[in-house]
Coordinates of C-alpha atoms in Angstrom, one line a residue:
X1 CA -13.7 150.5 -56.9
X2 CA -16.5 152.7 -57.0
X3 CA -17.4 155.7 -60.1
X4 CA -20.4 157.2 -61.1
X5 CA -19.4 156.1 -65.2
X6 CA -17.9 152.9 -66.1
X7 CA -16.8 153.3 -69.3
X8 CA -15.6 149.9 -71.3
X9 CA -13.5 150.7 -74.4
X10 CA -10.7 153.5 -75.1
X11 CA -11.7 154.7 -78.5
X12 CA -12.9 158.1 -79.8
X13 CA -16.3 156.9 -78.1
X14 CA -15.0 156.0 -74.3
X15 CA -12.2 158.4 -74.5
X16 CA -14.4 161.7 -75.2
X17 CA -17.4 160.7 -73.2
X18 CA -14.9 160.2 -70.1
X19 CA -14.1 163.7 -71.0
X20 CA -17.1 165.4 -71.7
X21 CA -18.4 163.8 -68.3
X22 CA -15.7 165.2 -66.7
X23 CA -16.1 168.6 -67.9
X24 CA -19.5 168.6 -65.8
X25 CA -18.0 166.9 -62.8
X26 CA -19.0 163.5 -63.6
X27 CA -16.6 160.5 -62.3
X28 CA -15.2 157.5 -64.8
X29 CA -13.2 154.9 -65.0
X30 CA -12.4 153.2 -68.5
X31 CA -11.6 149.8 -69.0
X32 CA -9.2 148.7 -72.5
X33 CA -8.5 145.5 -73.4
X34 CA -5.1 146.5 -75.4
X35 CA -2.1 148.6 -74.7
X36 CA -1.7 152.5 -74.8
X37 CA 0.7 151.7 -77.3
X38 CA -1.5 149.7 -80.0
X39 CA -4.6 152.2 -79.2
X40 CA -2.7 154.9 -80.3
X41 CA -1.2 153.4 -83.4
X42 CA -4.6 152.1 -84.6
X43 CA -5.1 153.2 -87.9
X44 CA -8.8 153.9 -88.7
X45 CA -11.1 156.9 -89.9
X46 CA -9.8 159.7 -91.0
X47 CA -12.7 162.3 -92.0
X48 CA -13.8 164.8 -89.3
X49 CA -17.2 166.1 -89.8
X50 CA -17.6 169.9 -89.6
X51 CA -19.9 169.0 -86.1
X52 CA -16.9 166.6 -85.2
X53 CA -14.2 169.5 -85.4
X54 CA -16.6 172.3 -83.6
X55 CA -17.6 169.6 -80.8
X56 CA -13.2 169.4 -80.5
X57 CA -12.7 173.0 -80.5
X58 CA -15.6 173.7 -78.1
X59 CA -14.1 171.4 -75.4
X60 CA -10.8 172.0 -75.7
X61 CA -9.7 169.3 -78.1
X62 CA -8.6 170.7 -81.2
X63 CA -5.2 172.3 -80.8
X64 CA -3.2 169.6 -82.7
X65 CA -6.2 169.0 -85.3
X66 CA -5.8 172.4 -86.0
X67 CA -2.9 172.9 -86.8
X68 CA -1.7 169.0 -87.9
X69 CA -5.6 168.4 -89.5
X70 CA -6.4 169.1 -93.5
X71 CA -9.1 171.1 -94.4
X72 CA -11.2 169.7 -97.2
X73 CA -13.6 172.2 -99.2
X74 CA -14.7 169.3 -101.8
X75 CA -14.2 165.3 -103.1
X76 CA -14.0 164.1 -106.3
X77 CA -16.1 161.7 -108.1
X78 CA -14.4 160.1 -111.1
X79 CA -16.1 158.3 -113.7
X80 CA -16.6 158.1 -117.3
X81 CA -12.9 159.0 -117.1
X82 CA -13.4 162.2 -116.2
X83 CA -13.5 164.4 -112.8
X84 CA -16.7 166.0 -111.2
X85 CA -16.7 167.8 -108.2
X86 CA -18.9 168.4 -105.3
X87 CA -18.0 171.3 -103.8
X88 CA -18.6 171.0 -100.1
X89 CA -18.5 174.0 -98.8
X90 CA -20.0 175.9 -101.5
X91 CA -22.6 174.0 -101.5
X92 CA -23.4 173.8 -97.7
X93 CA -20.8 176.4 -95.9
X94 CA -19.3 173.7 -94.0
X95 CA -16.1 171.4 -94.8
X96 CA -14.2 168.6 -93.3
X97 CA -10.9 167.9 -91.9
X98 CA -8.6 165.0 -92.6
X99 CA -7.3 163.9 -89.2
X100 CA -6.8 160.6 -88.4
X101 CA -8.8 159.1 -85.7
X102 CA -5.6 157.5 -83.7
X103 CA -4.6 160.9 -83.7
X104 CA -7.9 162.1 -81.7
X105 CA -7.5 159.1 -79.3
X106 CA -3.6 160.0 -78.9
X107 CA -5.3 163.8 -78.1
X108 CA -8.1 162.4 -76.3
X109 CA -5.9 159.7 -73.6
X110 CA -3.0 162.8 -73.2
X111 CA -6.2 164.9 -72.2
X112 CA -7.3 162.7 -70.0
X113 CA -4.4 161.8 -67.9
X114 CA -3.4 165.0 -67.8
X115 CA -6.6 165.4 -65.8
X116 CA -5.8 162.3 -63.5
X117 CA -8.3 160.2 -65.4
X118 CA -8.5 156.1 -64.6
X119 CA -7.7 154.3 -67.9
X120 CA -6.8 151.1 -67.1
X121 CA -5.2 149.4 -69.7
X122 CA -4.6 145.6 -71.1
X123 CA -7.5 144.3 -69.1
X124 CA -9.1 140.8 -69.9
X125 CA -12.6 138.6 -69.0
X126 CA -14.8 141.5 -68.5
X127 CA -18.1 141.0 -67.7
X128 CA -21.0 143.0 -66.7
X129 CA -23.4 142.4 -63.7
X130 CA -26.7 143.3 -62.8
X131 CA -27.4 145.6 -65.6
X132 CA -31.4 146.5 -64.6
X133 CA -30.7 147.6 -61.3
X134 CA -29.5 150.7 -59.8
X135 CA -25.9 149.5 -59.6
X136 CA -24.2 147.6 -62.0
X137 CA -20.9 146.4 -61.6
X138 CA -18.0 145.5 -63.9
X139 CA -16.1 142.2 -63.5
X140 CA -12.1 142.3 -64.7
X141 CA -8.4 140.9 -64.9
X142 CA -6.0 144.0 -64.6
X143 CA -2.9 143.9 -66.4
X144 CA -1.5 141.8 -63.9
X145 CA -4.4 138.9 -63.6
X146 CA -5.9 140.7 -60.6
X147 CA -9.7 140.5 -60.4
X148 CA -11.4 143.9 -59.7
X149 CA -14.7 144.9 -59.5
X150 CA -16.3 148.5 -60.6
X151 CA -19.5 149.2 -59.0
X152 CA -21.2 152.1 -60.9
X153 CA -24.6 154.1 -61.7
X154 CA -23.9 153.3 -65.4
X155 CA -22.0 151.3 -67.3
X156 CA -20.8 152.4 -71.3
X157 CA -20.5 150.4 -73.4
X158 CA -18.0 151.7 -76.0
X159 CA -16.0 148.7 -76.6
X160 CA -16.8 148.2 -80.3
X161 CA -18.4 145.5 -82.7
X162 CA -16.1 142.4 -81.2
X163 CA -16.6 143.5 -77.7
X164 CA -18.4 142.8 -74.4
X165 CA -21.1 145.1 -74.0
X166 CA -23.4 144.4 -76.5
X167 CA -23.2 140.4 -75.9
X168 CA -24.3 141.1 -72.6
X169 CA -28.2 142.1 -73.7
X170 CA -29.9 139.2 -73.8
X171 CA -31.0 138.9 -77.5
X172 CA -35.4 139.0 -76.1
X173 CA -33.5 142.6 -75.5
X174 CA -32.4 143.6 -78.5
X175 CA -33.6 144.0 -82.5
X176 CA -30.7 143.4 -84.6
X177 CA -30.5 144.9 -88.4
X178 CA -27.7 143.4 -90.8
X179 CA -26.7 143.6 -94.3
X180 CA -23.6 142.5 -95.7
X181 CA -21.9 143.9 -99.1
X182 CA -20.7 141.5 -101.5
X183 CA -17.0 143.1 -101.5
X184 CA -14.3 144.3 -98.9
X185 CA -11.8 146.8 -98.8
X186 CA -8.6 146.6 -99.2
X187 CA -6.3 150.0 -97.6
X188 CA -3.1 150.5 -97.8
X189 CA -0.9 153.3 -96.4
X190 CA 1.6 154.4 -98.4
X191 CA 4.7 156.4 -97.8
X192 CA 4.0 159.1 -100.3
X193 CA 2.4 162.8 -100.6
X194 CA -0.8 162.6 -102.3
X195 CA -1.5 162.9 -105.6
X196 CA -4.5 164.8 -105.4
X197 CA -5.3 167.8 -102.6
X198 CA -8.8 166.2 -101.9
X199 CA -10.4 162.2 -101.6
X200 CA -11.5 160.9 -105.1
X201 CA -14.0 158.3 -105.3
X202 CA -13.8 156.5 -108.4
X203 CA -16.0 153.9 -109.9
X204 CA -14.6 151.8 -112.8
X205 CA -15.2 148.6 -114.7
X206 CA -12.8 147.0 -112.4
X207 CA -14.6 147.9 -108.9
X208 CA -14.2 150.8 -106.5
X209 CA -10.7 152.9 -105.6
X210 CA -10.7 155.9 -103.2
X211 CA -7.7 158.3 -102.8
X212 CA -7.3 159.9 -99.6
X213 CA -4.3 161.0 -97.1
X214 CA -3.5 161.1 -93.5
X215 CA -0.9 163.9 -93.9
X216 CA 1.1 165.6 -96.6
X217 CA 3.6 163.2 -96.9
X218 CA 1.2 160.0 -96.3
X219 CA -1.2 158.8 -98.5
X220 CA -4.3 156.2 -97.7
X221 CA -5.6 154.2 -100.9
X222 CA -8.4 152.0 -100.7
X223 CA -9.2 149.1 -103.6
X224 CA -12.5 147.2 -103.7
X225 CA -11.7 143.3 -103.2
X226 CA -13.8 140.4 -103.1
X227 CA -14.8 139.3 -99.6
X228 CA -13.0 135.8 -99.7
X229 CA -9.5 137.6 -100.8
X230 CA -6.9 137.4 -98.6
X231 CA -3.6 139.5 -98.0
X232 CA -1.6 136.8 -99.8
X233 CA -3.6 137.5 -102.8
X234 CA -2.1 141.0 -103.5
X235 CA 1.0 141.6 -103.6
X236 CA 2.1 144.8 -104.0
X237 CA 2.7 145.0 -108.0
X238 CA -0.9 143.8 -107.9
X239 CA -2.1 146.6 -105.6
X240 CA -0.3 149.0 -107.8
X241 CA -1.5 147.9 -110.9
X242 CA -5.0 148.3 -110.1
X243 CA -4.6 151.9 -108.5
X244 CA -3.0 153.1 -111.4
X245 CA -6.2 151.4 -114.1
X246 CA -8.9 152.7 -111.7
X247 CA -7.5 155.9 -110.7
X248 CA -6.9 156.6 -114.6
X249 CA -8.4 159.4 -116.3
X250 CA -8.7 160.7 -120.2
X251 CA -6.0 163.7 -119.2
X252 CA -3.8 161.7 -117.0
X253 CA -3.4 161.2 -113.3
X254 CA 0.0 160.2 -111.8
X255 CA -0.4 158.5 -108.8
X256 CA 2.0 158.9 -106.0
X257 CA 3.7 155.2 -105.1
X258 CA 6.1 154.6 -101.8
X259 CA 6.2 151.9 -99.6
X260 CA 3.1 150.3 -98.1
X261 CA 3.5 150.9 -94.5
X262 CA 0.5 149.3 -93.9
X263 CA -2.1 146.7 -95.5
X264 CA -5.4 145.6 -94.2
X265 CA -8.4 143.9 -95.0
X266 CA -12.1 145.2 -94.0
X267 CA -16.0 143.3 -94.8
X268 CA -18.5 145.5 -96.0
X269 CA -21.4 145.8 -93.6
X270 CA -24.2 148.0 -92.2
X271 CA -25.0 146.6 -88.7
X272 CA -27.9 148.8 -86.0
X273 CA -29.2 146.7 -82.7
X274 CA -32.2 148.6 -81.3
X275 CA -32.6 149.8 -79.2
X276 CA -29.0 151.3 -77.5
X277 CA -30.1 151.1 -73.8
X278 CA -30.8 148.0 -71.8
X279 CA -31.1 149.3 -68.4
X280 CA -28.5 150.6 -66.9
X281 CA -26.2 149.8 -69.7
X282 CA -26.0 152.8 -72.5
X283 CA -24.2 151.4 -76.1
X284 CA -22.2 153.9 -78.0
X285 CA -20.3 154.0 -81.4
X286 CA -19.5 150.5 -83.0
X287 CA -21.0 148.8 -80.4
X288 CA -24.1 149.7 -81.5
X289 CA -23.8 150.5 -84.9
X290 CA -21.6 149.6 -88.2
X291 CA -21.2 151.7 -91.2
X292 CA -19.4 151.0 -94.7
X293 CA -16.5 153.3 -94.9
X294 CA -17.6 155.2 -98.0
X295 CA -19.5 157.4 -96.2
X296 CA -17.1 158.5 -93.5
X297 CA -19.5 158.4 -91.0
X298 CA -18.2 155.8 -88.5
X299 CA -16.2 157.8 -86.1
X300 CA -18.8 160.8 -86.5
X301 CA -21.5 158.7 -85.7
X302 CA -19.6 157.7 -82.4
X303 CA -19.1 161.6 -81.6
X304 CA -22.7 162.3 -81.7
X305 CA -23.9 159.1 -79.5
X306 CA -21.4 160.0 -76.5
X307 CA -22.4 163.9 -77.1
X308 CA -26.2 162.8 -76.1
X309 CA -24.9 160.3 -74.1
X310 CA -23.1 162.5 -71.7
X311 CA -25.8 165.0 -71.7
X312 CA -28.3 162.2 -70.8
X313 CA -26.3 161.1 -67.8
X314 CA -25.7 164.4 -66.9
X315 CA -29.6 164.9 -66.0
X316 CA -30.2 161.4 -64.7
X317 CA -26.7 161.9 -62.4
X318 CA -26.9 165.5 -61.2
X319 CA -30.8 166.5 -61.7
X320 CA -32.0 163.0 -61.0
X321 CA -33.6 163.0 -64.3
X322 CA -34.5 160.0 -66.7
X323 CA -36.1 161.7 -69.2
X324 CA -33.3 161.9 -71.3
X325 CA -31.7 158.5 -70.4
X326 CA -35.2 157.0 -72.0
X327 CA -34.5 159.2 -74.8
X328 CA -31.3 158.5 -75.8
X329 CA -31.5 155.5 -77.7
X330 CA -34.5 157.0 -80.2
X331 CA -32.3 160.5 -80.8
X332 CA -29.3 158.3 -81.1
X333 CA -30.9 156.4 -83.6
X334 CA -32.4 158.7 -85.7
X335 CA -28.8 160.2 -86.6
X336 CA -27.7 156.4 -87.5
X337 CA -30.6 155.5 -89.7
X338 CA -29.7 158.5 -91.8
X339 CA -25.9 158.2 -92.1
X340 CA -26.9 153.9 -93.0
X341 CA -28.8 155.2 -95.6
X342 CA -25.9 157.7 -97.2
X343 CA -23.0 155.4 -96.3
X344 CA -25.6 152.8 -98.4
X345 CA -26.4 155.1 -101.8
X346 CA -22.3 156.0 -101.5
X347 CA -21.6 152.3 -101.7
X348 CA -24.4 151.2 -103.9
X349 CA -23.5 154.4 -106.4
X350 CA -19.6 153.7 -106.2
X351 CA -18.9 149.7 -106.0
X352 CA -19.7 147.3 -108.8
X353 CA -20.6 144.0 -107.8
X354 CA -18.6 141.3 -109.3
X355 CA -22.0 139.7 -110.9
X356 CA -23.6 142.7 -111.8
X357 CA -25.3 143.0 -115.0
X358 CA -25.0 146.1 -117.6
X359 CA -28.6 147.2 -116.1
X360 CA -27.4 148.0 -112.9
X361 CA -23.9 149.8 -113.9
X362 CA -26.3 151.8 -116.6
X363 CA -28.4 153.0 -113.5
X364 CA -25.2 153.6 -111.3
X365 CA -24.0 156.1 -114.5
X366 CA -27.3 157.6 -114.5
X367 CA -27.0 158.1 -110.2
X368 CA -23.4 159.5 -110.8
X369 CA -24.0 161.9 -113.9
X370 CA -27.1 163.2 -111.9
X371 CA -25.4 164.1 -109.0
X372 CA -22.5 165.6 -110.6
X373 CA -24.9 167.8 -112.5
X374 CA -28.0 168.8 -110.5
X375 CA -27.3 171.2 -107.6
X376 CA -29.4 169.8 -105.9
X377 CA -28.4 166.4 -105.9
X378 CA -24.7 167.9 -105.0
X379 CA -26.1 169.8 -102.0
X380 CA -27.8 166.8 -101.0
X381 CA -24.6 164.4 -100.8
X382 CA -22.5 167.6 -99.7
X383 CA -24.9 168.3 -97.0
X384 CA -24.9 164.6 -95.9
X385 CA -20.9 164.2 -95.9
X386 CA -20.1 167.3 -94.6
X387 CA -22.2 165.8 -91.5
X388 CA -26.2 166.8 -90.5
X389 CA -25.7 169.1 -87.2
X390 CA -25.5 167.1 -83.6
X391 CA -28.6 166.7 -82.2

């Protein structure tokens, strides 16, 4: 087989650069190692930056999120038993929409088959080939066990944190950057509308609890765990139980309960290998780069790689330019250092560390009560969630 863009990994990341490429006439071929079926149940992000939804609308993405997606003019941050809000889009002009990211893939894969895209999924043993020359290739079981071969200009390497692509850089390559939190998450999806019309982020005695949603009728909760917990240890009178002490506040709050459709676990970490490029092999999105969820920046940041991805290979394919090719990693990166930082003071400001001493939760007041007072401490986190413009 033979394609100008191998793309490995049917995420946000694969799926929209395989579209963006093809909206300037750019061949691909993407490569997933599950189903359609589990892709598109997936239940990840849910925060669209305001760049995220105008990159959507402006190539023809958006219809659903539009009309499914809920706008968000503010969050909430509770402490001290009280409410204070930042105000997004007073603050900044810009907002967010909660649409859930297998939502966008399910948008994304109909978009792409509908345009006779190659997605070729349930594939196994990939390997790449001869990633510093001019034609790598792409080594594969299909969903039969038949070998294949892609031979391509470039390979992508969207395929996550656990996958293939970024492996294959010999480590000499490669500068890797990694801090792990001393607590996980613990989501759950609940059958049940929210309780509150935006996300609240609360910090209590008892560790971090976010309220969000996925729709009107569905509501996502998040509890701060310890790292070695495990499913087993919290059932779901345990779950509830701590919702309802960190989610309290002096006037009252009644939270929403349902069934838990879903439970999962999730580590803490902020991950970056520099630099994004080795040869003809471009990383994108998880791949590359890991994020704690408090910031909401993990899809976004995955947006605004493949964005100067696709533009990149759009010079070096059609112009014969590499200018932007050897550019990419640096502008990529620039964008990732920033949200690591933010998705780092959100958790720092918000989690409390099961060995922390009164210093540090005194400081983490002081960091909340400032930014809930000073404007400009509001603009600065409102500006920084609401999502810094695309390069």
């Amino acid at each position: 087989m033979r394609t100008q863009v191998a793309i490995v990994g049917a995420g946000p990341a694969g799926l929209l650069l395989s579209h963006l490429l093809w909206l300037d006439g750019i061949d691909s071929v993407i490569l997933e190692a599950r189903s359609r079926e589990y892709v598109e149940k997936r239940v990840r992000a849910g925060v669209c930056e305001h760049p995220t939804v105008e990159l959507l609308r402006q190539v023809g993405l958006a219809d659903r999120l539009d009309a499914e997606g809920l706008p968000h003019h503010g969050i909430t941050l509770r402490f001290d038993g009280e409410d204070h809000r930042i105000a997004l889009t007073d603050l900044t002009g810009r907002s967010i929409v909660v649409y859930g990211q297998q939502e966008i893939v399910k948008d994304l894969i109909a978009a792409r088959l509908k345009a006779g895209a190659e997605i070729h999924f349930e594939v196994s043993d990939v390997e790449l080939h001869e990633l510093t020359g001019d034609t790598p290739r792409v080594t594969y079981k299909d969903a039969d066990g038949v070998v294949r071969e892609i031979q391509a200009d470039v390979i992508a390497g969207c395929d996550g944190f656990h996958g293939i692509s970024r492996p294959s850089i010999p480590d000499s390559a490669m500068t890797v950057y990694d801090h792990v939190y001393p607590f996980a998450w613990l989501g759950v999806l609940v059958k049940a509308p929210p309780a509150h019309h935006e996300l609240i982020y609360a910090n209590h005695e008892r560790g971090f609890a976010l309220h969000s949603m996925r729709t009107p009728d569905v509501t996502r909760l998040y509890l701060q765990v310890d790292p070695s917990d495990s499913l087993d240890d919290w059932p779901d009178e345990r779950i509830w139980a701590e919702l309802h002490a960190r989610l309290a506040i002096s006037g009252g709050f009644a939270l929403h309960e349902g069934p838990i459709l879903e439970r999962l676990l999730s580590p803490m970490r902020s991950f970056v290998a520099e630099p994004m490029r080795h040869g003809r092999l471009m990383l994108a999105g998880d791949s590359a780069h890991i994020v704690p969820p408090t910031g909401a920046k993990g899809m976004n940041l995955a947006m605004a790689d493949v964005l100067v991805l696709s533009r990149a290979l759009k010079a070096l394919l059609r112009d014969n330019r590499t200018d932007l090719v050897e550019s990419y990693s640096d502008t990529c990166l620039r964008r990732v250092w920033r949200a690591e930082h933010f998705s780092y003071f959100m958790t720092s400001m918000l989690h409390r560390a099961h060995d922390a001493d009164p210093f540090q939760h005194r400081l983490q007041l002081s960091q909340l009560r400032y930014t809930a007072s000073s404007t400009a401490a509001a603009t600065s986190l409102a500006e920084n969630y609401v999502g810094l413009p695309f390069p």
